Amino acid sequence: MPILGFGGLSVLDAHLLDTVARGLRSIKKIMIPLTVVVACVLNADAVTNLVRQATWLVVAVIVLIVVQAIADRLPQPRVKPVIVA
């Protein structure tokens, strides 16, 4: 005799993730438990450090782009070939 679960279905047939993730492809269903695990692992301090590092990364990339743009606009020195006698 089956043990009845949600909606009169057998507990073995009742998939909670199927009802929560209805309409999604089956490969995306793993995102729900993965999100729950990540939410439990990350705390406010970890998120603050992550945002701080991401901010410094963005600043470094912007500085490199600006330096590269300025270097392209500067006149390039003309180098005369060395003649060895």
PDB file of N, CA and C in Angstrom:
ATOM      1  N   MET A   1       0.848  -1.177   0.000  1.00  0.00           N
ATOM      2  CA  MET A   1       0.000   0.000   0.000  1.00  0.00           C
ATOM      3  C   MET A   1       0.889   1.235   0.000  1.00  0.00           C
ATOM      4  N   PRO A   2       0.695   2.136  -0.965  1.00  0.00           N
ATOM      5  CA  PRO A   2       1.544   3.325  -1.040  1.00  0.00           C
ATOM      6  C   PRO A   2       1.232   4.304   0.081  1.00  0.00           C
ATOM      7  N   ILE A   3       2.252   5.011   0.523  1.00  0.00           N
ATOM      8  CA  ILE A   3       2.086   6.069   1.511  1.00  0.00           C
ATOM      9  C   ILE A   3       1.745   7.330   0.744  1.00  0.00           C
ATOM     10  N   LEU A   4       0.595   7.896   1.065  1.00  0.00           N
ATOM     11  CA  LEU A   4       0.140   9.057   0.305  1.00  0.00           C
ATOM     12  C   LEU A   4       0.870  10.313   0.736  1.00  0.00           C
ATOM     13  N   GLY A   5       1.210  11.120  -0.256  1.00  0.00           N
ATOM     14  CA  GLY A   5       1.909  12.370  -0.003  1.00  0.00           C
ATOM     15  C   GLY A   5       1.083  13.533  -0.509  1.00  0.00           C
ATOM     16  N   PHE A   6       1.711  14.466  -1.193  1.00  0.00           N
ATOM     17  CA  PHE A   6       1.043  15.653  -1.712  1.00  0.00           C
ATOM     18  C   PHE A   6      -0.004  15.276  -2.749  1.00  0.00           C
ATOM     19  N   GLY A   7      -1.199  15.775  -2.598  1.00  0.00           N
ATOM     20  CA  GLY A   7      -2.236  15.604  -3.608  1.00  0.00           C
ATOM     21  C   GLY A   7      -2.666  14.172  -3.816  1.00  0.00           C
ATOM     22  N   GLY A   8      -2.469  13.302  -2.859  1.00  0.00           N
ATOM     23  CA  GLY A   8      -2.881  11.918  -2.985  1.00  0.00           C
ATOM     24  C   GLY A   8      -1.904  11.054  -3.762  1.00  0.00           C
ATOM     25  N   LEU A   9      -0.806  11.600  -4.200  1.00  0.00           N
ATOM     26  CA  LEU A   9       0.204  10.818  -4.905  1.00  0.00           C
ATOM     27  C   LEU A   9       1.043  10.046  -3.904  1.00  0.00           C
ATOM     28  N   SER A  10       1.668   9.013  -4.377  1.00  0.00           N
ATOM     29  CA  SER A  10       2.586   8.271  -3.537  1.00  0.00           C
ATOM     30  C   SER A  10       3.764   9.170  -3.179  1.00  0.00           C
ATOM     31  N   VAL A  11       4.301   9.019  -1.975  1.00  0.00           N
ATOM     32  CA  VAL A  11       5.428   9.838  -1.537  1.00  0.00           C
ATOM     33  C   VAL A  11       6.608   9.644  -2.481  1.00  0.00           C
ATOM     34  N   LEU A  12       6.759   8.443  -2.985  1.00  0.00           N
ATOM     35  CA  LEU A  12       7.863   8.185  -3.904  1.00  0.00           C
ATOM     36  C   LEU A  12       7.661   8.890  -5.239  1.00  0.00           C
ATOM     37  N   ASP A  13       6.395   9.185  -5.580  1.00  0.00           N
ATOM     38  CA  ASP A  13       6.114   9.857  -6.850  1.00  0.00           C
ATOM     39  C   ASP A  13       6.009  11.368  -6.710  1.00  0.00           C
ATOM     40  N   ALA A  14       5.873  11.863  -5.506  1.00  0.00           N
ATOM     41  CA  ALA A  14       5.698  13.302  -5.296  1.00  0.00           C
ATOM     42  C   ALA A  14       7.069  13.964  -5.251  1.00  0.00           C
ATOM     43  N   HIS A  15       7.354  14.756  -6.254  1.00  0.00           N
ATOM     44  CA  HIS A  15       8.643  15.449  -6.335  1.00  0.00           C
ATOM     45  C   HIS A  15       8.409  16.922  -6.038  1.00  0.00           C
ATOM     46  N   LEU A  16       8.846  17.356  -4.877  1.00  0.00           N
ATOM     47  CA  LEU A  16       8.634  18.750  -4.486  1.00  0.00           C
ATOM     48  C   LEU A  16       9.314  19.706  -5.454  1.00  0.00           C
ATOM     49  N   LEU A  17      10.505  19.319  -5.914  1.00  0.00           N
ATOM     50  CA  LEU A  17      11.212  20.207  -6.845  1.00  0.00           C
ATOM     51  C   LEU A  17      10.483  20.331  -8.170  1.00  0.00           C
ATOM     52  N   ASP A  18       9.765  19.287  -8.564  1.00  0.00           N
ATOM     53  CA  ASP A  18       8.999  19.378  -9.800  1.00  0.00           C
ATOM     54  C   ASP A  18       7.883  20.402  -9.681  1.00  0.00           C
ATOM     55  N   THR A  19       7.253  20.476  -8.505  1.00  0.00           N
ATOM     56  CA  THR A  19       6.176  21.444  -8.352  1.00  0.00           C
ATOM     57  C   THR A  19       6.727  22.858  -8.216  1.00  0.00           C
ATOM     58  N   VAL A  20       7.876  23.003  -7.557  1.00  0.00           N
ATOM     59  CA  VAL A  20       8.467  24.329  -7.401  1.00  0.00           C
ATOM     60  C   VAL A  20       9.034  24.821  -8.722  1.00  0.00           C
ATOM     61  N   ALA A  21       9.667  23.936  -9.453  1.00  0.00           N
ATOM     62  CA  ALA A  21      10.336  24.321 -10.694  1.00  0.00           C
ATOM     63  C   ALA A  21       9.507  23.964 -11.915  1.00  0.00           C
ATOM     64  N   ARG A  22       8.200  23.998 -11.786  1.00  0.00           N
ATOM     65  CA  ARG A  22       7.341  23.636 -12.911  1.00  0.00           C
ATOM     66  C   ARG A  22       7.580  24.571 -14.084  1.00  0.00           C
ATOM     67  N   GLY A  23       7.666  24.024 -15.237  1.00  0.00           N
ATOM     68  CA  GLY A  23       7.873  24.821 -16.430  1.00  0.00           C
ATOM     69  C   GLY A  23       9.336  25.045 -16.769  1.00  0.00           C
ATOM     70  N   LEU A  24      10.241  24.643 -15.904  1.00  0.00           N
ATOM     71  CA  LEU A  24      11.664  24.805 -16.196  1.00  0.00           C
ATOM     72  C   LEU A  24      12.204  23.515 -16.791  1.00  0.00           C
ATOM     73  N   ARG A  25      13.268  23.642 -17.528  1.00  0.00           N
ATOM     74  CA  ARG A  25      13.925  22.440 -18.024  1.00  0.00           C
ATOM     75  C   ARG A  25      14.510  21.688 -16.851  1.00  0.00           C
ATOM     76  N   SER A  26      14.653  20.398 -16.986  1.00  0.00           N
ATOM     77  CA  SER A  26      15.107  19.580 -15.863  1.00  0.00           C
ATOM     78  C   SER A  26      16.529  19.914 -15.443  1.00  0.00           C
ATOM     79  N   ILE A  27      17.337  20.445 -16.359  1.00  0.00           N
ATOM     80  CA  ILE A  27      18.717  20.773 -15.998  1.00  0.00           C
ATOM     81  C   ILE A  27      18.762  21.975 -15.055  1.00  0.00           C
ATOM     82  N   LYS A  28      17.735  22.827 -15.099  1.00  0.00           N
ATOM     83  CA  LYS A  28      17.712  23.993 -14.240  1.00  0.00           C
ATOM     84  C   LYS A  28      17.174  23.687 -12.844  1.00  0.00           C
ATOM     85  N   LYS A  29      16.620  22.510 -12.636  1.00  0.00           N
ATOM     86  CA  LYS A  29      16.056  22.166 -11.337  1.00  0.00           C
ATOM     87  C   LYS A  29      17.119  22.091 -10.253  1.00  0.00           C
ATOM     88  N   ILE A  30      18.346  21.816 -10.633  1.00  0.00           N
ATOM     89  CA  ILE A  30      19.430  21.728  -9.658  1.00  0.00           C
ATOM     90  C   ILE A  30      19.732  23.092  -9.063  1.00  0.00           C
ATOM     91  N   MET A  31      19.304  24.167  -9.729  1.00  0.00           N
ATOM     92  CA  MET A  31      19.593  25.503  -9.236  1.00  0.00           C
ATOM     93  C   MET A  31      18.896  25.805  -7.908  1.00  0.00           C
ATOM     94  N   ILE A  32      17.745  25.203  -7.662  1.00  0.00           N
ATOM     95  CA  ILE A  32      17.023  25.472  -6.412  1.00  0.00           C
ATOM     96  C   ILE A  32      17.797  24.941  -5.211  1.00  0.00           C
ATOM     97  N   PRO A  33      18.167  23.651  -5.169  1.00  0.00           N
ATOM     98  CA  PRO A  33      18.945  23.195  -4.008  1.00  0.00           C
ATOM     99  C   PRO A  33      20.331  23.833  -3.940  1.00  0.00           C
ATOM    100  N   LEU A  34      20.924  24.116  -5.096  1.00  0.00           N
ATOM    101  CA  LEU A  34      22.230  24.758  -5.105  1.00  0.00           C
ATOM    102  C   LEU A  34      22.146  26.163  -4.513  1.00  0.00           C
ATOM    103  N   THR A  35      21.090  26.882  -4.817  1.00  0.00           N
ATOM    104  CA  THR A  35      20.891  28.212  -4.250  1.00  0.00           C
ATOM    105  C   THR A  35      20.713  28.150  -2.742  1.00  0.00           C
ATOM    106  N   VAL A  36      19.994  27.139  -2.273  1.00  0.00           N
ATOM    107  CA  VAL A  36      19.798  26.986  -0.835  1.00  0.00           C
ATOM    108  C   VAL A  36      21.127  26.703  -0.144  1.00  0.00           C
ATOM    109  N   VAL A  37      21.957  25.850  -0.728  1.00  0.00           N
ATOM    110  CA  VAL A  37      23.258  25.529  -0.139  1.00  0.00           C
ATOM    111  C   VAL A  37      24.159  26.753  -0.124  1.00  0.00           C
ATOM    112  N   VAL A  38      24.203  27.488  -1.223  1.00  0.00           N
ATOM    113  CA  VAL A  38      25.050  28.687  -1.295  1.00  0.00           C
ATOM    114  C   VAL A  38      24.568  29.738  -0.296  1.00  0.00           C
ATOM    115  N   ALA A  39      23.257  29.865  -0.141  1.00  0.00           N
ATOM    116  CA  ALA A  39      22.719  30.832   0.818  1.00  0.00           C
ATOM    117  C   ALA A  39      23.105  30.465   2.245  1.00  0.00           C
ATOM    118  N   CYS A  40      23.214  29.187   2.528  1.00  0.00           N
ATOM    119  CA  CYS A  40      23.608  28.766   3.875  1.00  0.00           C
ATOM    120  C   CYS A  40      25.106  28.958   4.108  1.00  0.00           C
ATOM    121  N   VAL A  41      25.902  28.815   3.058  1.00  0.00           N
ATOM    122  CA  VAL A  41      27.360  28.897   3.200  1.00  0.00           C
ATOM    123  C   VAL A  41      27.824  30.348   3.276  1.00  0.00           C
ATOM    124  N   LEU A  42      27.248  31.207   2.438  1.00  0.00           N
ATOM    125  CA  LEU A  42      27.675  32.602   2.399  1.00  0.00           C
ATOM    126  C   LEU A  42      27.034  33.380   3.539  1.00  0.00           C
ATOM    127  N   ASN A  43      27.830  34.132   4.246  1.00  0.00           N
ATOM    128  CA  ASN A  43      27.287  35.024   5.260  1.00  0.00           C
ATOM    129  C   ASN A  43      27.586  36.463   4.841  1.00  0.00           C
ATOM    130  N   ALA A  44      27.192  37.406   5.660  1.00  0.00           N
ATOM    131  CA  ALA A  44      27.343  38.816   5.295  1.00  0.00           C
ATOM    132  C   ALA A  44      28.805  39.213   5.143  1.00  0.00           C
ATOM    133  N   ASP A  45      29.672  38.670   5.975  1.00  0.00           N
ATOM    134  CA  ASP A  45      31.094  39.010   5.895  1.00  0.00           C
ATOM    135  C   ASP A  45      31.699  38.512   4.585  1.00  0.00           C
ATOM    136  N   ALA A  46      31.323  37.304   4.178  1.00  0.00           N
ATOM    137  CA  ALA A  46      31.836  36.757   2.926  1.00  0.00           C
ATOM    138  C   ALA A  46      31.346  37.564   1.737  1.00  0.00           C
ATOM    139  N   VAL A  47      30.089  37.968   1.764  1.00  0.00           N
ATOM    140  CA  VAL A  47      29.544  38.768   0.660  1.00  0.00           C
ATOM    141  C   VAL A  47      30.219  40.134   0.617  1.00  0.00           C
ATOM    142  N   THR A  48      30.472  40.727   1.792  1.00  0.00           N
ATOM    143  CA  THR A  48      31.156  42.025   1.835  1.00  0.00           C
ATOM    144  C   THR A  48      32.551  41.915   1.237  1.00  0.00           C
ATOM    145  N   ASN A  49      33.283  40.885   1.597  1.00  0.00           N
ATOM    146  CA  ASN A  49      34.627  40.691   1.029  1.00  0.00           C
ATOM    147  C   ASN A  49      34.568  40.446  -0.471  1.00  0.00           C
ATOM    148  N   LEU A  50      33.579  39.701  -0.916  1.00  0.00           N
ATOM    149  CA  LEU A  50      33.431  39.425  -2.344  1.00  0.00           C
ATOM    150  C   LEU A  50      33.143  40.710  -3.118  1.00  0.00           C
ATOM    151  N   VAL A  51      32.260  41.544  -2.580  1.00  0.00           N
ATOM    152  CA  VAL A  51      31.943  42.810  -3.251  1.00  0.00           C
ATOM    153  C   VAL A  51      33.157  43.734  -3.249  1.00  0.00           C
ATOM    154  N   ARG A  52      33.917  43.739  -2.147  1.00  0.00           N
ATOM    155  CA  ARG A  52      35.119  44.579  -2.066  1.00  0.00           C
ATOM    156  C   ARG A  52      36.141  44.152  -3.129  1.00  0.00           C
ATOM    157  N   GLN A  53      36.364  42.845  -3.266  1.00  0.00           N
ATOM    158  CA  GLN A  53      37.323  42.361  -4.261  1.00  0.00           C
ATOM    159  C   GLN A  53      36.831  42.655  -5.678  1.00  0.00           C
ATOM    160  N   ALA A  54      35.536  42.504  -5.910  1.00  0.00           N
ATOM    161  CA  ALA A  54      34.989  42.793  -7.234  1.00  0.00           C
ATOM    162  C   ALA A  54      35.133  44.273  -7.567  1.00  0.00           C
ATOM    163  N   THR A  55      34.967  45.131  -6.563  1.00  0.00           N
ATOM    164  CA  THR A  55      35.124  46.567  -6.784  1.00  0.00           C
ATOM    165  C   THR A  55      36.553  46.897  -7.182  1.00  0.00           C
ATOM    166  N   TRP A  56      37.531  46.314  -6.480  1.00  0.00           N
ATOM    167  CA  TRP A  56      38.934  46.569  -6.829  1.00  0.00           C
ATOM    168  C   TRP A  56      39.271  46.022  -8.206  1.00  0.00           C
ATOM    169  N   LEU A  57      38.665  44.909  -8.580  1.00  0.00           N
ATOM    170  CA  LEU A  57      38.900  44.354  -9.911  1.00  0.00           C
ATOM    171  C   LEU A  57      38.373  45.299 -10.978  1.00  0.00           C
ATOM    172  N   VAL A  58      37.185  45.845 -10.773  1.00  0.00           N
ATOM    173  CA  VAL A  58      36.613  46.781 -11.739  1.00  0.00           C
ATOM    174  C   VAL A  58      37.468  48.038 -11.825  1.00  0.00           C
ATOM    175  N   VAL A  59      37.934  48.551 -10.687  1.00  0.00           N
ATOM    176  CA  VAL A  59      38.788  49.747 -10.694  1.00  0.00           C
ATOM    177  C   VAL A  59      40.087  49.467 -11.453  1.00  0.00           C
ATOM    178  N   ALA A  60      40.695  48.319 -11.221  1.00  0.00           N
ATOM    179  CA  ALA A  60      41.951  47.977 -11.912  1.00  0.00           C
ATOM    180  C   ALA A  60      41.741  47.875 -13.416  1.00  0.00           C
ATOM    181  N   VAL A  61      40.642  47.279 -13.842  1.00  0.00           N
ATOM    182  CA  VAL A  61      40.366  47.160 -15.279  1.00  0.00           C
ATOM    183  C   VAL A  61      40.125  48.534 -15.903  1.00  0.00           C
ATOM    184  N   ILE A  62      39.418  49.402 -15.203  1.00  0.00           N
ATOM    185  CA  ILE A  62      39.173  50.756 -15.720  1.00  0.00           C
ATOM    186  C   ILE A  62      40.479  51.524 -15.842  1.00  0.00           C
ATOM    187  N   VAL A  63      41.356  51.408 -14.843  1.00  0.00           N
ATOM    188  CA  VAL A  63      42.654  52.088 -14.907  1.00  0.00           C
ATOM    189  C   VAL A  63      43.474  51.565 -16.079  1.00  0.00           C
ATOM    190  N   LEU A  64      43.484  50.267 -16.294  1.00  0.00           N
ATOM    191  CA  LEU A  64      44.236  49.709 -17.429  1.00  0.00           C
ATOM    192  C   LEU A  64      43.677  50.196 -18.766  1.00  0.00           C
ATOM    193  N   ILE A  65      42.372  50.300 -18.876  1.00  0.00           N
ATOM    194  CA  ILE A  65      41.769  50.783 -20.126  1.00  0.00           C
ATOM    195  C   ILE A  65      42.132  52.245 -20.355  1.00  0.00           C
ATOM    196  N   VAL A  66      42.087  53.048 -19.307  1.00  0.00           N
ATOM    197  CA  VAL A  66      42.442  54.472 -19.447  1.00  0.00           C
ATOM    198  C   VAL A  66      43.903  54.638 -19.827  1.00  0.00           C
ATOM    199  N   VAL A  67      44.787  53.880 -19.175  1.00  0.00           N
ATOM    200  CA  VAL A  67      46.220  53.962 -19.505  1.00  0.00           C
ATOM    201  C   VAL A  67      46.462  53.536 -20.942  1.00  0.00           C
ATOM    202  N   GLN A  68      45.781  52.496 -21.392  1.00  0.00           N
ATOM    203  CA  GLN A  68      45.952  52.038 -22.771  1.00  0.00           C
ATOM    204  C   GLN A  68      45.436  53.084 -23.758  1.00  0.00           C
ATOM    205  N   ALA A  69      44.320  53.725 -23.443  1.00  0.00           N
ATOM    206  CA  ALA A  69      43.776  54.750 -24.335  1.00  0.00           C
ATOM    207  C   ALA A  69      44.693  55.961 -24.411  1.00  0.00           C
ATOM    208  N   ILE A  70      45.266  56.354 -23.274  1.00  0.00           N
ATOM    209  CA  ILE A  70      46.197  57.484 -23.269  1.00  0.00           C
ATOM    210  C   ILE A  70      47.474  57.140 -24.024  1.00  0.00           C
ATOM    211  N   ALA A  71      47.972  55.929 -23.848  1.00  0.00           N
ATOM    212  CA  ALA A  71      49.201  55.514 -24.532  1.00  0.00           C
ATOM    213  C   ALA A  71      49.020  55.488 -26.051  1.00  0.00           C
ATOM    214  N   ASP A  72      47.819  55.147 -26.511  1.00  0.00           N
ATOM    215  CA  ASP A  72      47.570  55.139 -27.956  1.00  0.00           C
ATOM    216  C   ASP A  72      47.549  56.542 -28.532  1.00  0.00           C
ATOM    217  N   ARG A  73      47.193  57.552 -27.742  1.00  0.00           N
ATOM    218  CA  ARG A  73      47.110  58.926 -28.236  1.00  0.00           C
ATOM    219  C   ARG A  73      48.439  59.674 -28.149  1.00  0.00           C
ATOM    220  N   LEU A  74      49.376  59.198 -27.368  1.00  0.00           N
ATOM    221  CA  LEU A  74      50.674  59.860 -27.256  1.00  0.00           C
ATOM    222  C   LEU A  74      51.484  59.637 -28.527  1.00  0.00           C
ATOM    223  N   PRO A  75      52.272  60.619 -28.914  1.00  0.00           N
ATOM    224  CA  PRO A  75      53.106  60.422 -30.105  1.00  0.00           C
ATOM    225  C   PRO A  75      54.180  59.369 -29.834  1.00  0.00           C
ATOM    226  N   GLN A  76      54.383  58.533 -30.809  1.00  0.00           N
ATOM    227  CA  GLN A  76      55.386  57.478 -30.681  1.00  0.00           C
ATOM    228  C   GLN A  76      56.745  58.029 -31.115  1.00  0.00           C
ATOM    229  N   PRO A  77      57.788  57.781 -30.343  1.00  0.00           N
ATOM    230  CA  PRO A  77      59.112  58.269 -30.739  1.00  0.00           C
ATOM    231  C   PRO A  77      59.619  57.514 -31.970  1.00  0.00           C
ATOM    232  N   ARG A  78      60.286  58.255 -32.824  1.00  0.00           N
ATOM    233  CA  ARG A  78      60.848  57.621 -34.017  1.00  0.00           C
ATOM    234  C   ARG A  78      62.247  57.141 -33.689  1.00  0.00           C
ATOM    235  N   VAL A  79      62.482  55.895 -33.924  1.00  0.00           N
ATOM    236  CA  VAL A  79      63.789  55.308 -33.618  1.00  0.00           C
ATOM    237  C   VAL A  79      64.552  55.164 -34.936  1.00  0.00           C
ATOM    238  N   LYS A  80      65.748  55.743 -34.954  1.00  0.00           N
ATOM    239  CA  LYS A  80      66.578  55.636 -36.132  1.00  0.00           C
ATOM    240  C   LYS A  80      67.314  54.296 -36.104  1.00  0.00           C
ATOM    241  N   PRO A  81      67.439  53.640 -37.214  1.00  0.00           N
ATOM    242  CA  PRO A  81      68.161  52.362 -37.239  1.00  0.00           C
ATOM    243  C   PRO A  81      69.650  52.572 -36.952  1.00  0.00           C
ATOM    244  N   VAL A  82      70.221  51.655 -36.217  1.00  0.00           N
ATOM    245  CA  VAL A  82      71.645  51.723 -35.880  1.00  0.00           C
ATOM    246  C   VAL A  82      72.423  51.043 -37.012  1.00  0.00           C
ATOM    247  N   ILE A  83      73.394  51.774 -37.527  1.00  0.00           N
ATOM    248  CA  ILE A  83      74.223  51.229 -38.597  1.00  0.00           C
ATOM    249  C   ILE A  83      75.545  50.758 -37.993  1.00  0.00           C
ATOM    250  N   VAL A  84      75.808  49.479 -38.102  1.00  0.00           N
ATOM    251  CA  VAL A  84      77.039  48.920 -37.557  1.00  0.00           C
ATOM    252  C   VAL A  84      78.068  48.888 -38.687  1.00  0.00           C
ATOM    253  N   ALA A  85      79.223  49.538 -38.440  1.00  0.00           N
ATOM    254  CA  ALA A  85      80.251  49.623 -39.473  1.00  0.00           C
ATOM    255  C   ALA A  85      81.265  48.525 -39.342  1.00  0.00           C
TER     256      ALA A  85
END
